Amino acid sequence: MRDIELSLNQTQKIRLQRSLDKLQSLSSTSNCNSSVTVADTIPVNYEDGVLKGHGTSELEGEVIATVCGVVERVNKLVYVRSLRSRYKPETGDIIVGRIVEVSQKRWRVEINSNQDAVLMLSSVTLPDGIQAEVRNLQHDGTWQLHARSDKRKQHFHQLDQYGVLLILGCNGYVWVGELIEAKDSMETDDVKESEKTNADSSLEVSEQSYTPAETRQNICRIANAIRVLSILGFNITIELILEIVNLSTSLNLDIHDMLGAEFCVAVAEKEAERRST
């Protein structure tokens, strides 16, 4: 997505570069020496008990980077987040994938990794809110998935005001779809009985199964907000997504115009202003 080139005029190029430079300086000020290349030394405090994570190694008593990226610290854990890389699955990760092959007992799922994953049909929990989760690594190097019904708040976001369900996968894929509320089992039985006895009621239920036009527009607007963040290379968070959606509506911007050069520059300027304050 970042490979998309914006058709910027000279003024927009200057504004965008100024905003990105400001964001870079703010990032460097808040976390000095955060960007590293291979073999760079990562400053750590050994007295606190350091845990070396992905992208790090120890050489002659120093922690060094083994990949190019940004140093991240979570309590005692120090690791390097690669700037550009394929997704490396970890057990328990919530992911969004695309089914590329269906067989009798399993699905093959493209998960933005070096190879596809496998989801066994016996591991699928239906219905009401399916989610894919990395289960384990097979002997042949294939990652096995399974579906679980419990939802994690940091990945699943129900945007009730828009009627949209948003899933941020650990593998870099995002799902934007209609928010469908699960009905009580008794209500479901009543609907089924009504369908059997009343053709008009069945037709009404069928008509209600279509996604309203307003919800479809909200889905497209939120999806374009995510595309803008990806084009600019910003971290995709629920807060930033909603800010971009609100900015586009406040400007009375059409959905397709959100991917235009002027709006992308405006988003970069707004984000630089927000972080500076």
Coordinates of N, CA and C in Angstrom, one line a residue, residues 87-91 95 100-101 106-111 113-120 133-146:
Y87 N 5.2 -11.1 7.8 CA 4.7 -11.4 9.1 C 5.3 -12.7 9.6
K88 N 5.8 -12.7 10.9 CA 6.3 -13.9 11.5 C 5.3 -14.4 12.6
P89 N 4.6 -15.4 12.4 CA 3.5 -15.8 13.4 C 4.1 -16.2 14.8
E90 N 3.3 -15.9 15.8 CA 3.6 -16.3 17.1 C 2.3 -16.8 17.7
T91 N 2.4 -17.9 18.6 CA 1.3 -18.5 19.1 C 0.4 -17.5 19.9
I95 N -5.2 -12.9 13.9 CA -4.9 -12.5 12.5 C -6.1 -12.4 11.6
V100 N -7.5 -19.3 0.4 CA -7.0 -19.5 -0.9 C -7.3 -20.9 -1.5
E101 N -7.6 -21.8 -0.6 CA -7.9 -23.1 -1.0 C -8.8 -23.8 0.0
R106 N -9.7 -29.2 5.5 CA -9.0 -28.0 6.0 C -9.1 -26.9 4.9
W107 N -8.8 -25.7 5.4 CA -8.7 -24.5 4.5 C -7.2 -24.1 4.5
R108 N -6.7 -23.6 3.4 CA -5.4 -23.0 3.3 C -5.6 -21.5 3.3
V109 N -4.9 -20.8 4.2 CA -5.1 -19.4 4.5 C -3.9 -18.6 4.2
E110 N -4.0 -17.5 3.4 CA -2.9 -16.6 3.1 C -2.9 -15.6 4.3
I111 N -1.8 -15.5 5.0 CA -1.7 -14.6 6.2 C -0.6 -13.6 6.2
S113 N 2.5 -14.0 5.4 CA 3.7 -14.6 5.9 C 4.5 -15.2 4.7
N114 N 5.6 -15.9 5.1 CA 6.4 -16.5 4.0 C 5.7 -17.7 3.4
Q115 N 4.8 -18.3 4.1 CA 4.0 -19.4 3.5 C 2.6 -19.4 4.1
D116 N 1.7 -20.1 3.5 CA 0.3 -20.1 3.9 C 0.1 -20.9 5.2
A117 N -0.9 -20.6 5.9 CA -1.3 -21.3 7.1 C -2.4 -22.3 6.8
V118 N -2.7 -23.2 7.8 CA -3.7 -24.2 7.6 C -4.7 -24.1 8.7
L119 N -6.0 -24.0 8.4 CA -7.1 -24.0 9.3 C -8.0 -25.2 9.2
M120 N -7.9 -26.1 10.1 CA -8.7 -27.4 10.1 C -10.1 -27.1 10.3
E133 N -6.8 -17.6 15.1 CA -5.7 -17.4 16.1 C -4.6 -18.4 15.7
V134 N -3.4 -18.0 15.8 CA -2.3 -18.9 15.6 C -2.2 -19.9 16.7
R135 N -2.2 -21.2 16.3 CA -2.2 -22.3 17.3 C -0.9 -22.9 17.6
N136 N -0.2 -23.4 16.5 CA 1.1 -24.0 16.7 C 1.8 -24.2 15.4
L137 N 3.1 -24.5 15.5 CA 3.9 -24.7 14.3 C 4.1 -26.2 14.0
Q138 N 3.8 -26.6 12.8 CA 3.9 -28.0 12.4 C 5.3 -28.4 12.0
H139 N 5.6 -29.7 11.9 CA 7.0 -30.2 11.7 C 7.5 -29.7 10.3
D140 N 6.6 -29.5 9.3 CA 7.0 -29.1 8.0 C 7.1 -27.6 7.8
G141 N 7.0 -26.9 9.0 CA 7.1 -25.4 8.9 C 5.8 -24.7 8.7
T142 N 4.6 -25.4 8.6 CA 3.3 -24.8 8.3 C 2.7 -24.4 9.7
W143 N 2.2 -23.2 9.7 CA 1.5 -22.7 10.9 C 0.0 -23.2 10.9
Q144 N -0.4 -23.7 12.0 CA -1.8 -24.2 12.1 C -2.6 -23.2 12.9
L145 N -3.8 -22.9 12.4 CA -4.7 -21.9 13.0 C -5.9 -22.6 13.6
H146 N -6.5 -21.9 14.5 CA -7.8 -22.4 15.0 C -8.7 -21.1 15.3

